[in-house]
Coordinates of C-alpha atoms and ligand atoms in Angstrom, one line a residue:
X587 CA -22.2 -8.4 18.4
X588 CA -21.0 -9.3 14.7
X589 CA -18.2 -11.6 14.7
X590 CA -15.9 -11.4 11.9
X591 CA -14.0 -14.7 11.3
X592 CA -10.8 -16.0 8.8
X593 CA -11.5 -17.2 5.6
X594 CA -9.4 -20.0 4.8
X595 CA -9.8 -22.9 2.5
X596 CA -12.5 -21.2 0.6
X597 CA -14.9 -21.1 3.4
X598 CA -15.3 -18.3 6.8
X599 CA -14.1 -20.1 10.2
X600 CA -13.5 -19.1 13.7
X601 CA -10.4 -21.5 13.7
X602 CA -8.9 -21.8 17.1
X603 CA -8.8 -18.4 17.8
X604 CA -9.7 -17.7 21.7
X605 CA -8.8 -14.1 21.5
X606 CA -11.0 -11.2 19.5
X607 CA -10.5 -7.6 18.5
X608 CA -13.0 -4.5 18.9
X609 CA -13.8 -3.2 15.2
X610 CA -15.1 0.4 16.0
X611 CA -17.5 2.7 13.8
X612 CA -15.0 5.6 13.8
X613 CA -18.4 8.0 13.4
X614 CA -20.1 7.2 16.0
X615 CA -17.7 5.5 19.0
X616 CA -19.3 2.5 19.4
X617 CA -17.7 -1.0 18.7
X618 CA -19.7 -2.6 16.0
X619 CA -17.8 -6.2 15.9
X620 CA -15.2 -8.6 17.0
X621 CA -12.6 -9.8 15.0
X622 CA -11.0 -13.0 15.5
X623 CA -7.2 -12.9 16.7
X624 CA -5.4 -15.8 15.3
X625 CA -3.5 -18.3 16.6
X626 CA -0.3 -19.8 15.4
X627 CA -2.4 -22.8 14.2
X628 CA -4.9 -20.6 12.3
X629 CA -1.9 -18.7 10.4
X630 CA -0.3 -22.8 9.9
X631 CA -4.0 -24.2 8.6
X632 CA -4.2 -20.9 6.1
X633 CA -0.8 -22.3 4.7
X634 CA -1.7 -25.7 4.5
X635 CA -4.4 -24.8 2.9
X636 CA -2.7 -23.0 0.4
X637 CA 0.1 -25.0 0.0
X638 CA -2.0 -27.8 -1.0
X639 CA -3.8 -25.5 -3.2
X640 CA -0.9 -24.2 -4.9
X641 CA -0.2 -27.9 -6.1
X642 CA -3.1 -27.6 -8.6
X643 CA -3.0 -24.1 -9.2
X644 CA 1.0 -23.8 -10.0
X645 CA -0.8 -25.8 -13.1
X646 CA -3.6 -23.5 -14.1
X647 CA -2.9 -21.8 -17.2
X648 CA -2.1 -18.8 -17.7
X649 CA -5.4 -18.0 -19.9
X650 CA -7.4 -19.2 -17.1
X651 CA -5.8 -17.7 -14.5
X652 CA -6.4 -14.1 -16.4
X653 CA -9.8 -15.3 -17.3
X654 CA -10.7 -15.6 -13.2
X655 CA -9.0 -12.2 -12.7
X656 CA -11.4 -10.8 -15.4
X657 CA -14.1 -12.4 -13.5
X658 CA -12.9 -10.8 -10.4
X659 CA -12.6 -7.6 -11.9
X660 CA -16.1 -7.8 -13.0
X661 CA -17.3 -8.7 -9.5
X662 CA -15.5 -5.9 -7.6
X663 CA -17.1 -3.3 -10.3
X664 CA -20.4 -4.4 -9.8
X665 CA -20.3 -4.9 -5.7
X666 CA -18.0 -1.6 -5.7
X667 CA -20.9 0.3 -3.6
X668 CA -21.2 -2.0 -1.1
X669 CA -17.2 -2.3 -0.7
X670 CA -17.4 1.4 -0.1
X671 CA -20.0 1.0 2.8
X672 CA -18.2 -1.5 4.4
X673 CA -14.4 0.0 4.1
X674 CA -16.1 3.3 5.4
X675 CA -17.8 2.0 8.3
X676 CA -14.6 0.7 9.4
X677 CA -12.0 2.8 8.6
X678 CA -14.3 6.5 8.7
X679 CA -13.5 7.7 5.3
X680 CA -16.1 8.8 2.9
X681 CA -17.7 6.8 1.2
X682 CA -17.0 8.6 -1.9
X683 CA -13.1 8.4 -1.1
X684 CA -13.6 4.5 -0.3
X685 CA -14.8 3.8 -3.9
X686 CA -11.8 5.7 -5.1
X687 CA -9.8 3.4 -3.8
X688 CA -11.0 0.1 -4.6
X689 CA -11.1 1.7 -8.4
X690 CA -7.3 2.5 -7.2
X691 CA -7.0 -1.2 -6.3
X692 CA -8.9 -2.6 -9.3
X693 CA -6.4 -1.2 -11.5
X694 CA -3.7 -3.5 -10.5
X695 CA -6.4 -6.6 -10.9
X696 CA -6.6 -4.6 -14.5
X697 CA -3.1 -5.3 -14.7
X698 CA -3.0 -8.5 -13.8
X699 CA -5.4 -9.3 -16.2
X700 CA -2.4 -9.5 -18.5
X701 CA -0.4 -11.9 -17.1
X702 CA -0.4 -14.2 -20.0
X703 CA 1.8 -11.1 -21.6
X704 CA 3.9 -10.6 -18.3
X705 CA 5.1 -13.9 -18.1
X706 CA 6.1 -13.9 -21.7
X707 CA 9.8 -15.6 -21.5
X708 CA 12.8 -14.7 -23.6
X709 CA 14.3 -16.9 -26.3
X710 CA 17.6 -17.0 -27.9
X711 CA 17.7 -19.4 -30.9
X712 CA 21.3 -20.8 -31.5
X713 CA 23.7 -19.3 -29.2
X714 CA 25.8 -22.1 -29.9
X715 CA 26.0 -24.6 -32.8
X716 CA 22.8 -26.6 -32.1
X717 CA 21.8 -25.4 -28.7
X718 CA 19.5 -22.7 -27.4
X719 CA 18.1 -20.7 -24.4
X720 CA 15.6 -19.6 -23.2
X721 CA 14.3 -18.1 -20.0
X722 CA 10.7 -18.1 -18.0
X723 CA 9.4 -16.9 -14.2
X724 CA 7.5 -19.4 -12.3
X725 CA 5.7 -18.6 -8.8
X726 CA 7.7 -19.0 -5.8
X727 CA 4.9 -21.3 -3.8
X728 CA 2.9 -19.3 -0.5
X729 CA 3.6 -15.7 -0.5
X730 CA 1.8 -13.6 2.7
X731 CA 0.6 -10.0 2.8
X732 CA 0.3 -8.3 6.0
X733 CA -1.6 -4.9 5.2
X734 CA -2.3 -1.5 6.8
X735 CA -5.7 -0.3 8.3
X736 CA -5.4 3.1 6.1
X737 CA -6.3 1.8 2.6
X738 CA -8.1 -1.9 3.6
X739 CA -8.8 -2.7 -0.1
X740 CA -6.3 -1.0 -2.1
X741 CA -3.0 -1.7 -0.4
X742 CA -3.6 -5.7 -0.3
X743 CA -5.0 -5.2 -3.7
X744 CA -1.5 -4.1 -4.6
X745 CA -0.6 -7.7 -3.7
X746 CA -2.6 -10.6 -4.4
X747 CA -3.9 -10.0 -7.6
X748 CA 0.0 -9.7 -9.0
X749 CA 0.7 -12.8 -6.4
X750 CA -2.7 -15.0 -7.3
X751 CA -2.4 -14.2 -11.3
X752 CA 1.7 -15.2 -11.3
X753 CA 0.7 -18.4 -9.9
X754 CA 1.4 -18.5 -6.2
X755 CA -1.3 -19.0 -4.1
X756 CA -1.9 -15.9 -0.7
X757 CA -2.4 -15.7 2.5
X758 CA -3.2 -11.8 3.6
X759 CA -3.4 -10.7 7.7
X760 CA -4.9 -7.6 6.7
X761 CA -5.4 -4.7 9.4
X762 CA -7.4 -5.8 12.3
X763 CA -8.8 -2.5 13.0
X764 CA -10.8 -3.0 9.7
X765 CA -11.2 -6.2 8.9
X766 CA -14.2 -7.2 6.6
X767 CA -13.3 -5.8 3.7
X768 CA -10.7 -8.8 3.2
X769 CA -13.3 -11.2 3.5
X770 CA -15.9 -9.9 1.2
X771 CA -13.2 -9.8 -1.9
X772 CA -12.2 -13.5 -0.3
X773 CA -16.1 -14.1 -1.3
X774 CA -16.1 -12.3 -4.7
X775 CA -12.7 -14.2 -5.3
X776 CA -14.6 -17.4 -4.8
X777 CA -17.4 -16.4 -6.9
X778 CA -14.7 -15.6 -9.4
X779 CA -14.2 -19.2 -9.7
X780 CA -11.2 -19.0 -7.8
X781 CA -9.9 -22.4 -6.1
X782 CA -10.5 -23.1 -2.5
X783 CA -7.2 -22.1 -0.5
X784 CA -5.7 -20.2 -3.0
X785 CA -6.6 -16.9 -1.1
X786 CA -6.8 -17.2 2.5
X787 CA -7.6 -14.3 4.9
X788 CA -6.1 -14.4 8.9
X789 CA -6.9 -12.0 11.0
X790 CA -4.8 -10.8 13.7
X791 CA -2.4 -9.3 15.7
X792 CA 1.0 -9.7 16.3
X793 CA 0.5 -13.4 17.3
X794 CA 0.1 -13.9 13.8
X795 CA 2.1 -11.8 12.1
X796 CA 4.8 -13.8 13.8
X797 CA 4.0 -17.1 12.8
X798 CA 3.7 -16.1 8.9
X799 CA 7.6 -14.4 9.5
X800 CA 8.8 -17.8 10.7
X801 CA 6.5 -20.3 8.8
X802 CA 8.9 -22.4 6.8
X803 CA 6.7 -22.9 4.0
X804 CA 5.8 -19.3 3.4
X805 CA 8.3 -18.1 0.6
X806 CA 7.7 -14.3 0.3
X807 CA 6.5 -11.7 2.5
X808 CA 5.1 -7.9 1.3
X809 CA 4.5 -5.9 3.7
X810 CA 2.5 -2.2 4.3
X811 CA 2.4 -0.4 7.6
X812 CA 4.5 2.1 9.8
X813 CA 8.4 2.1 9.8
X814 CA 9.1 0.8 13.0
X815 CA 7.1 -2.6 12.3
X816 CA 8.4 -2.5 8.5
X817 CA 12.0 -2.9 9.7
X818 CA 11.4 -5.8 12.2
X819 CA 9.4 -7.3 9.6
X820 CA 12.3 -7.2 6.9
X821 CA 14.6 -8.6 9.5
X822 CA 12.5 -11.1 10.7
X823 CA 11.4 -12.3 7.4
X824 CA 14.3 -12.2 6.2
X825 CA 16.0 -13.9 8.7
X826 CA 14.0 -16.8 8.4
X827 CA 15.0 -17.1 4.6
X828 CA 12.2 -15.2 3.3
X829 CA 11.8 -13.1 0.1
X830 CA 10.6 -9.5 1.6
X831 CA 9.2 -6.3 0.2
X832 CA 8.4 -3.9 3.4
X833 CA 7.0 -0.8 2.8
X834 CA 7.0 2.1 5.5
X835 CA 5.7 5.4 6.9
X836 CA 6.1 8.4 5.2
X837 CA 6.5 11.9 5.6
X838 CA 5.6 13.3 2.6
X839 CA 6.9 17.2 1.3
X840 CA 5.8 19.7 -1.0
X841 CA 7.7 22.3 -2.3
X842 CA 5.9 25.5 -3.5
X843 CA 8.0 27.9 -5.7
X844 CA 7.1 31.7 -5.9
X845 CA 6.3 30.9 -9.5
X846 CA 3.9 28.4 -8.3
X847 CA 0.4 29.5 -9.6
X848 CA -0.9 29.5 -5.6
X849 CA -4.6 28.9 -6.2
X850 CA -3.6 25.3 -7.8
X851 CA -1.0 24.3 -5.5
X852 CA -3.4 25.4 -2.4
X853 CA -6.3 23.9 -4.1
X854 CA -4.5 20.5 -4.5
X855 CA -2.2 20.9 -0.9
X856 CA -5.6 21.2 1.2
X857 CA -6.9 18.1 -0.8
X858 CA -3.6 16.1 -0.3
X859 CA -3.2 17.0 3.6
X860 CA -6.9 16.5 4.4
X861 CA -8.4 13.5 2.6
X862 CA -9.4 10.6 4.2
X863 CA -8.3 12.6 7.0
X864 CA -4.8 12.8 6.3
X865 CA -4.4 9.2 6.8
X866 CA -2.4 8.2 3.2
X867 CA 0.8 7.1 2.8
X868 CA 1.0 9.5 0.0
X869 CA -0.6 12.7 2.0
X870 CA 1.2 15.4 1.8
X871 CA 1.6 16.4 5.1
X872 CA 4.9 19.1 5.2
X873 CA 4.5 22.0 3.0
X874 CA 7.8 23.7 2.0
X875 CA 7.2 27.5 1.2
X876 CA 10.3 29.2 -1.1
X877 CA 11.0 32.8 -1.1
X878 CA 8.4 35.0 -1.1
X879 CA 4.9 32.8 -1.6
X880 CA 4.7 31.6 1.8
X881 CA 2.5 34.3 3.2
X882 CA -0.2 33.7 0.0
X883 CA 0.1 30.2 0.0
X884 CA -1.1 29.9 3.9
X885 CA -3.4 32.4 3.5
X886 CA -5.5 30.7 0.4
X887 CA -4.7 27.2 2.3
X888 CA -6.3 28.7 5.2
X889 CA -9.3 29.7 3.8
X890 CA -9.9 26.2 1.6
X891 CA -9.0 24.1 5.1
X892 CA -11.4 26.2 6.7
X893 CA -14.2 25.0 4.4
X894 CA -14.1 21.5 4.4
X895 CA -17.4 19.8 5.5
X896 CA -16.3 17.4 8.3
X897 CA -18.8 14.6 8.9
X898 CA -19.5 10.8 8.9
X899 CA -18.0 8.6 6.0
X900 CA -22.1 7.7 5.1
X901 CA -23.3 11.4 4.8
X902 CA -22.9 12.4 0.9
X903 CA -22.2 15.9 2.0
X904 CA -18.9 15.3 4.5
X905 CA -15.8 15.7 2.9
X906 CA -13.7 14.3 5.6
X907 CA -14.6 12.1 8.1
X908 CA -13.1 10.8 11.2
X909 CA -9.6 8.8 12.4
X910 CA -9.6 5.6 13.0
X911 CA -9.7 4.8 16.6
X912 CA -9.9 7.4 19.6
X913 CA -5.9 6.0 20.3
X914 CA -5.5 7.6 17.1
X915 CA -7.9 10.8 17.6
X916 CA -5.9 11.4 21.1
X917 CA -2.4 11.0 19.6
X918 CA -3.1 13.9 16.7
X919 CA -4.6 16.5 19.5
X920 CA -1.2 15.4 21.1
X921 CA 0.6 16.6 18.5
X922 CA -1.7 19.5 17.6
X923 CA -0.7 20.9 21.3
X924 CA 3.0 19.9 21.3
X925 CA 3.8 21.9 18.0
X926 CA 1.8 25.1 19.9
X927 CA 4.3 24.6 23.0
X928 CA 6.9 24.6 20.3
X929 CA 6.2 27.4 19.0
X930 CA 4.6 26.9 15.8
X931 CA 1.9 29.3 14.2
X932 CA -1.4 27.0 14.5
X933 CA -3.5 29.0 11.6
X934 CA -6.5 26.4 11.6
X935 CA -7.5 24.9 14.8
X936 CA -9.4 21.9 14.9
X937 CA -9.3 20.7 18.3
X938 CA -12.9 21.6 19.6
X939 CA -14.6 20.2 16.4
X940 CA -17.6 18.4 17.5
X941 CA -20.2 16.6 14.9
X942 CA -23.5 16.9 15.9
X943 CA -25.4 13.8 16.5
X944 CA -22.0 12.1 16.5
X945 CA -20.3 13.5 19.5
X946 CA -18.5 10.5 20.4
X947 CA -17.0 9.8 17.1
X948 CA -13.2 9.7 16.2
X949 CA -13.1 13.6 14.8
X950 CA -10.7 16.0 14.5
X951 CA -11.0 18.8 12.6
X952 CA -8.6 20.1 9.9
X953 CA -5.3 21.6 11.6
X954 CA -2.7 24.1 9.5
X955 CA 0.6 25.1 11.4
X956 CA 2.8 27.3 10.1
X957 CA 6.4 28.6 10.6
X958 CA 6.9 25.3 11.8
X959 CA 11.1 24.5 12.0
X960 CA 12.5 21.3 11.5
X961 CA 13.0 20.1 14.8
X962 CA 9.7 20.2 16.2
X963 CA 8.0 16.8 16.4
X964 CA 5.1 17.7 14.3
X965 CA 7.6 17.9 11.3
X966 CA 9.6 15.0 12.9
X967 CA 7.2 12.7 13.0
X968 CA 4.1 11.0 11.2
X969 CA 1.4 12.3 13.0
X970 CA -1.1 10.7 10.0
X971 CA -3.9 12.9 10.5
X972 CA -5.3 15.9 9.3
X973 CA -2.7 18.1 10.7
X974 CA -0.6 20.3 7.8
X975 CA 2.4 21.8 8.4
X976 CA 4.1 25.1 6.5
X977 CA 8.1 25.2 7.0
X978 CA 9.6 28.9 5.4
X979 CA 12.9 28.0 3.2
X980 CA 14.9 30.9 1.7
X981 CA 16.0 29.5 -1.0
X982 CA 15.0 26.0 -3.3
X983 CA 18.3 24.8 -2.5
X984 CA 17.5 25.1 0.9
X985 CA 13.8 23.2 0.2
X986 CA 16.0 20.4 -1.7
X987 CA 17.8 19.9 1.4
X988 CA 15.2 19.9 4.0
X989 CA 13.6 17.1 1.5
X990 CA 16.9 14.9 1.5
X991 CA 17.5 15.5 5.1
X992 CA 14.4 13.5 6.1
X993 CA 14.5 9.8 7.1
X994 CA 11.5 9.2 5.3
X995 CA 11.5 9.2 1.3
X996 CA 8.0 7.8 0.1
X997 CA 6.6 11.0 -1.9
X998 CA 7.4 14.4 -3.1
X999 CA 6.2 16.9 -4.9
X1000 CA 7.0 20.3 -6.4
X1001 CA 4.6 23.3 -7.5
X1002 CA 6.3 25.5 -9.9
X1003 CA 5.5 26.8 -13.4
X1004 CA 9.4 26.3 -14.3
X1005 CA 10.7 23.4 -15.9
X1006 CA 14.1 23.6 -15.4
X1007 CA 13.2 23.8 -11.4
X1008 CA 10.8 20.6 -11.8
X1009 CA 13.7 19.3 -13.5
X1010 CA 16.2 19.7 -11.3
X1011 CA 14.1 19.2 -7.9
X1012 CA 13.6 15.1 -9.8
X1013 CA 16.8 14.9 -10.7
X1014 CA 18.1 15.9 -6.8
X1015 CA 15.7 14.3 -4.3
X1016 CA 16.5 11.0 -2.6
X1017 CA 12.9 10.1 -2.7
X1018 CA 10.6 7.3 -4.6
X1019 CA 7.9 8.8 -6.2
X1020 CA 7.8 12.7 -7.3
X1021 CA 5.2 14.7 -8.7
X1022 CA 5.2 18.0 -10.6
X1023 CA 1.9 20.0 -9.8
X1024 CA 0.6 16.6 -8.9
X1025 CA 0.3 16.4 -4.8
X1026 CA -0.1 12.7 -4.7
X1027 CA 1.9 11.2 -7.2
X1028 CA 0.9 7.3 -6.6
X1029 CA 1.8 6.0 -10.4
X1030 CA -0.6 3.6 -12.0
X1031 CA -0.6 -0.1 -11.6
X1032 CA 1.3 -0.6 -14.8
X1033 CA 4.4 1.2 -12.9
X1034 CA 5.7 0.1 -9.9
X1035 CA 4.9 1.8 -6.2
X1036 CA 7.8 2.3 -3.6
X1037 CA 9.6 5.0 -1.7
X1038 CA 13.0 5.4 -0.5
X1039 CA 15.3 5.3 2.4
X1040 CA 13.1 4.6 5.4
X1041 CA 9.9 4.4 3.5
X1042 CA 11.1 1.0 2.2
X1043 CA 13.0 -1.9 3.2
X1044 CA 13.8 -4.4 0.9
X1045 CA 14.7 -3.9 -2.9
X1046 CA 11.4 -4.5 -4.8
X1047 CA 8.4 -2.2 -5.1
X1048 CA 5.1 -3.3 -5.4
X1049 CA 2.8 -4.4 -8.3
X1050 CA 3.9 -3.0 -12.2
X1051 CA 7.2 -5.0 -13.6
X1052 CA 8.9 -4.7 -9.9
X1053 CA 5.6 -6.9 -8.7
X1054 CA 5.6 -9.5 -10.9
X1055 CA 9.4 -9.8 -10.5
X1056 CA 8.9 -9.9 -6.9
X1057 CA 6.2 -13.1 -7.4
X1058 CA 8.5 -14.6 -9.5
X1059 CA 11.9 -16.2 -9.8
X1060 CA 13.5 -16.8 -13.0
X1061 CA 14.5 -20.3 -14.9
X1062 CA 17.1 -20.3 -18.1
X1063 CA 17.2 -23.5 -20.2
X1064 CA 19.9 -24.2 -22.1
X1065 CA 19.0 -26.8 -24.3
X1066 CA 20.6 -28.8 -27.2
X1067 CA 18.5 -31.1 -30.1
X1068 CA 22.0 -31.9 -32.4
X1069 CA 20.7 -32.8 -35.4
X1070 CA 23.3 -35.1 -36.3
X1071 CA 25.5 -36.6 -33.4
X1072 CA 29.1 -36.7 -34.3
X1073 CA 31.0 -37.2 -31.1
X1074 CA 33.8 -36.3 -31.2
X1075 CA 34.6 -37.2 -27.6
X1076 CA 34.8 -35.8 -24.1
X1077 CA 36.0 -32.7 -23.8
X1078 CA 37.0 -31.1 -20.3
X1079 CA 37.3 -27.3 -20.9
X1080 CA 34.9 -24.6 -20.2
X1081 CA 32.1 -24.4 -23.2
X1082 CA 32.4 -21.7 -25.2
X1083 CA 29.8 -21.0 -28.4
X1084 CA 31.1 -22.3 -31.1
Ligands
LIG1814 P1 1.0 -0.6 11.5 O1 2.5 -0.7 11.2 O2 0.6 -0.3 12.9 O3 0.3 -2.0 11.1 C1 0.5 -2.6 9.9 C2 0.3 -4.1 10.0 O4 1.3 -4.6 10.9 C3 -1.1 -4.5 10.6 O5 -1.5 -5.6 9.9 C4 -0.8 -4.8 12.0 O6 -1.6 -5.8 12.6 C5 0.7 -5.3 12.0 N1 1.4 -4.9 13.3 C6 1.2 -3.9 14.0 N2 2.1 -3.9 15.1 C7 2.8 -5.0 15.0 C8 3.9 -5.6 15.7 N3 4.3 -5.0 16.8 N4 4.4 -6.7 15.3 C9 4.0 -7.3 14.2 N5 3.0 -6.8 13.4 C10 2.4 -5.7 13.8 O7 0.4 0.5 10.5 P2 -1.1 1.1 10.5 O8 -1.3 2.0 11.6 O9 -2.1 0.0 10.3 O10 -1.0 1.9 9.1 C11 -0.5 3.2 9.0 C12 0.9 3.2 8.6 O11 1.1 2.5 7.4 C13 1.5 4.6 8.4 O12 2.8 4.6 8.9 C14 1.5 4.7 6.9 O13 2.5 5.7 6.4 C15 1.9 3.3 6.5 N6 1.5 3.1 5.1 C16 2.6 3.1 4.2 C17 2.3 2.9 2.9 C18 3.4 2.9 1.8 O14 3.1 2.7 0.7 N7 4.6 3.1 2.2 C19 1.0 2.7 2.5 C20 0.0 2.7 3.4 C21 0.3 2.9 4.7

C-alpha cells in the first residue's frame, strides 16, 4: 500500500506519526494509500522548521521572492497534467475539472508574482518641519492553512503563495481524504528554488489541527472547510492569540426572473449544481424560481441534468464523476429520500445509478427536486452533492428574502435580462459574492474571495488586497533628519505639525 508521508523541512518524512488514514479511489471503492496522521510533535517539527526558516527568508528580497513564484508558476504549468491525475484519483472529479482548478489556483501564484508592487509602502514627505512618514507591511512569522478535501490544489493555493511571497514562511494540513496533491506542489516548490522549511505539509486529523490552533509560535491561521469546524476554529485560534481567517459552508441561491432567458440560466444552473459533483463551495445548489418561469426553467433543467455522462474522473467522456467517500455517497441518498418523505417533487432521480465496470465506486447520479419549501432539510442544509433543489417564490421580493433568511451567505446569483432587478438584487442581499447571469461568481485572484454571515468567520477574505493584508501587519516611521539643530529646549506638550 502507498504510504503518503509529511513533507517538512524540504524533504518527505513519516515523522512520529503511529496513526494512518485510508485515501480511497472514489471510482472504484478500493483504498489506494495511507496517509500519515500527525502527531503533536510532527505539527511542532513543521514549525520549527519553519520558524528557523523564516529567519532567512523574512530577508529574501522581494525580487527574489517573486522570481521563485515565477519559477513556481512555471512548474505547476508544465506538471499541470499530472496534478490533474493525481487530484482526480483522490478526490473523483474529472480530470478535465481538476486542471481547471489548479489554473484557478495558479492565478493567485500569478498574483503573487507581483508582490514587489503589493508591498509598495506609502510616503509622506514633510508632515512636519523636517520630519517624515512613511509606512510598510512586513510578514507576521508562521502562518498555517488547514484546507478542505473539495478543491485540494486550489483552496490552499489561495493561501501560501499570498503567505510564502509576503514573506512568512507555511505550514498547510491539507484535507486528509486527498492528500498528495500538497506534497507534489511541496516538490515543485522545492524545485522552484524555494528554501527548505519554508513550506511544510502535515497531514492529519484533528490531532493536528489542534496543535497548529494552540502552537504559540504559529501567528495566523486561514482556514477552508464546513461551518461547524470553521467556528471552533475561529474560537480556538483566536483564543490562543492567533490572527484567523475561517471560511465556511455555503448554501448557495439562484434567483431566476421570468425575464430570465431560460435556456442560459438552465444551461449554466445544471453546470453550477452538478460539477465536480456538486461538491464546490460556490455550487449553486437552491434554485429560486419567480413568478411564472418555474415550470420552464425545471422542465429544460430537467432535460440538461438528465444528460450528463456520469463516469470515472480518468474517462475523457464523464462529465461528472463520483463523491468523495461512500460516508459521503450514503449521506446524499439520505437526503435524496428525506426531501421525498417531505414532500418535495424529485424530477431526476439518481439513486440507482450504477457505472459499469465501477460498481463499487462513490456514484450518485444527478438529483433535481422541485417545489421544495424552506423548511425541509434538503434546503436547510449542505448536502454538497449533486442534489438541486427548485423553491417557487411569488414575487422577487419574496426571492430576496428567502436569500437573506439563510444562515449561509457565501454566493448568489441572479438570472434576469433587467438591470434595474440585477441592480437591486446586489444592492439587497446579505451575501459575499454575487453574480449576474454568472452561476458561480468566484472573482479573480486580483479580488478578494469571502462570503458572509455563516460562510465566514473572521474579518479578512482570502488572497487579492484582503490576502496580503491578512499576511501582513503594518509599520509607520516617523522620522526626522533636522538639517540644522537649533534646540530650543524641552518641550512637554503633545506634537503638533508645525
Ligand atoms: P471539513 O470541515 O470536514 O474539513 C476541513 C478541514 O478541517 C480538514 O483539513 C479536516 O481535516 C479538518 N477537520 C475536520 N473535522 C475537524 C474537527 N472536528 N476538528 C478540527 N479539524 C477538523 O470540510 P470538508 O468536508 O473537507 O470540505 C467541505 C466543506 O468545505 C463544505 O462545507 C464546503 O462548503 C466547505 N468549503 C468552503 C469554501 C469557502 O470558500 N467558503 C471553499 C471550499 C469548501
Amino acid at each position: 500500500m502507498r504510504k503518503i508521508d509529511h513533507w517538512i523541512d524540504g524533504k518527505p518524512t513519516s515523522g512520529q506519526s503511529t496513526r494512518t488514514g485510508p485515501v480511497w479511489n472514489p471510482a472504484t471503492g478500493q483504498q489506494q494509500a495511507a496517509v500519515q496522521l500527525a502527531e503533536p510533535a510532527d505539527v511542532d517539527d513543521a514549525v520549527q522548521s519553519a520558524a528557523r526558516a523564516f529567519e532567512q527568508w523574512r530577508d529574501v528580497s522581494v525580487v527574489r521572492r517573486a522570481r521563485i513564484m515565477f519559477k513556481f508558476r512555471e512548474l505547476v504549468e508544465r506538471n499541470l497534467d499530472d496534478a490533474a491525475r493525481i487530484i482526480s484519483d483522490e478526490h473523483g472529479k474529472v480530470v478535465s475539472d481538476a486542471r481547471g482548478e489548479v489554473v484557478r489556483g495558479l492565478e493567485v501564484v500569478e498574483f503573487a508574482c507581483g508582490i514587489p508592487q503589493l508591498l509598495k509602502g506609502e510616503f509622506s514627505e514633510q508632515v512636519s518641519t523636517d520630519v517624515d512618514s512613511y509606512s510598510f507591511r512586513q510578514p507576521l512569522g508562521v502562518v498555517a492553512g488547514i484546507t478542505p478535501f473539495n478543491f485540494p490544489a486550489m483552496v490552499p493555493m489561495w493561501m501560501h503563495p499570498i503567505a510564502i511571497a509576503t514573506g512568512n514562511t507555511f505550514v498547510l494540513k491539507p484535507s486528509e481524504r486527498d492528500p498528495s496533491a500538497s506534497n507534489f506542489f511541496a516538490e515543485l516548490y522545492a524545485d522552484a528554488g524555494l528554501p527548505e522549511g519554508v513550506f511544510n505539509v502535515v497531514h492529519g486529523d484533528k490531532v493536528a489541527v489542534d496543535a497548529i490552533l494552540d502552537h504559540p509560535l504559529i501567528r495566523a491561521v486561514s482556514f477552508v472547510g464546513s461551518t461547524p469546524i470553521a467556528r471552533y476554529i475561529h474560537g480556538r485560534a483566536t483564543a490562543s492569540g492567533k490572527r484567523v481567517q475561517a471560511l465556511g459552508g455555503a448554501k448557495n441561491h439562484a434567483v431566476v426572473l421570468p425575464d430570465a432567458d431560460v435556456d442560459f440560466a438552465a444551461d449554466h444552473l445544471v453546470a453550477a449544481g452538478y460539477g465536480s459533483a456538486g461538491q464546490r463551495c460556490m455550487a449553486i445548489s437552491a434554485v429560486v424560481a419567480v413568478g411564472d418561469v418555474g415550470d420552464a426553467l425545471v422542465e429544460r433543467i430537467r432535460t440538461r441534468t438528465e444528460e450528463i455522462k456520469v463516469g470515472p474522473g480518468r474517462v475523457d467522456s464523464s462529465e461528472m464523476g463520483p463523491v468523495v467517500t461512500r460516508e459521503a455517497q450514503q449521506r446524499v441518498l439520505r437526503y435524496v429520500d428525506s426531501g421525498l418523505e417531505a414532500g418535495a417533487t424529485l424530477v431526476v432521480d439518481g439513486r440507482a445509478l450504477s457505472v459499469e465496470g465501477h460498481e463499487d465506486g462513490f456514484f450518485v447520479g444527478p438529483c433535481l427536486f422541485d417545489r421544495a419549501t424552506p423548511e425541509m432539510d434538503i434546503y436547510t442544509d449542505e448536502i454538497f452533492g449533486p442534489v438541486l433543489v427548485v423553491l417557487r417564490a411569488g414575487t422577487f421580493d419574496e426571492a430576496i428574502d428567502l436569500v437573506n433568511a439563510n444562515p449561509y451567505g457565501n454566493g448568489t446569483a441572479i438570472f434576469t435580462s433587467n438591470g434595474e432587478a440585477a441592480r437591486t438584487f446586489q444592492r439587497r442581499v446579505t451575501v459575499g459574492m454575487i453574480g449576474v447571469n454568472v452561476p458561480i461568481p468566484v472573482p479573480m485572484a486580483f479580488h478578494s474571495f469571502g462570503g458572509w454571515k455563516d460562510s465566514l468567520f473572521g474579518d479578512r477574505h482570502v488572497h487579492g488586497p484582503e490576502g496580503v493584508s491578512f499576511y501582513t501587519q503594518a509599520k509607520v516611521v516617523t522620522s526626522r533628519w533636522p538639517h540644522v539643530h537649533d534646540a530650543t529646549g524641552a518641550h512637554l506638550n503633545f506634537p503638533t505639525a508645525h
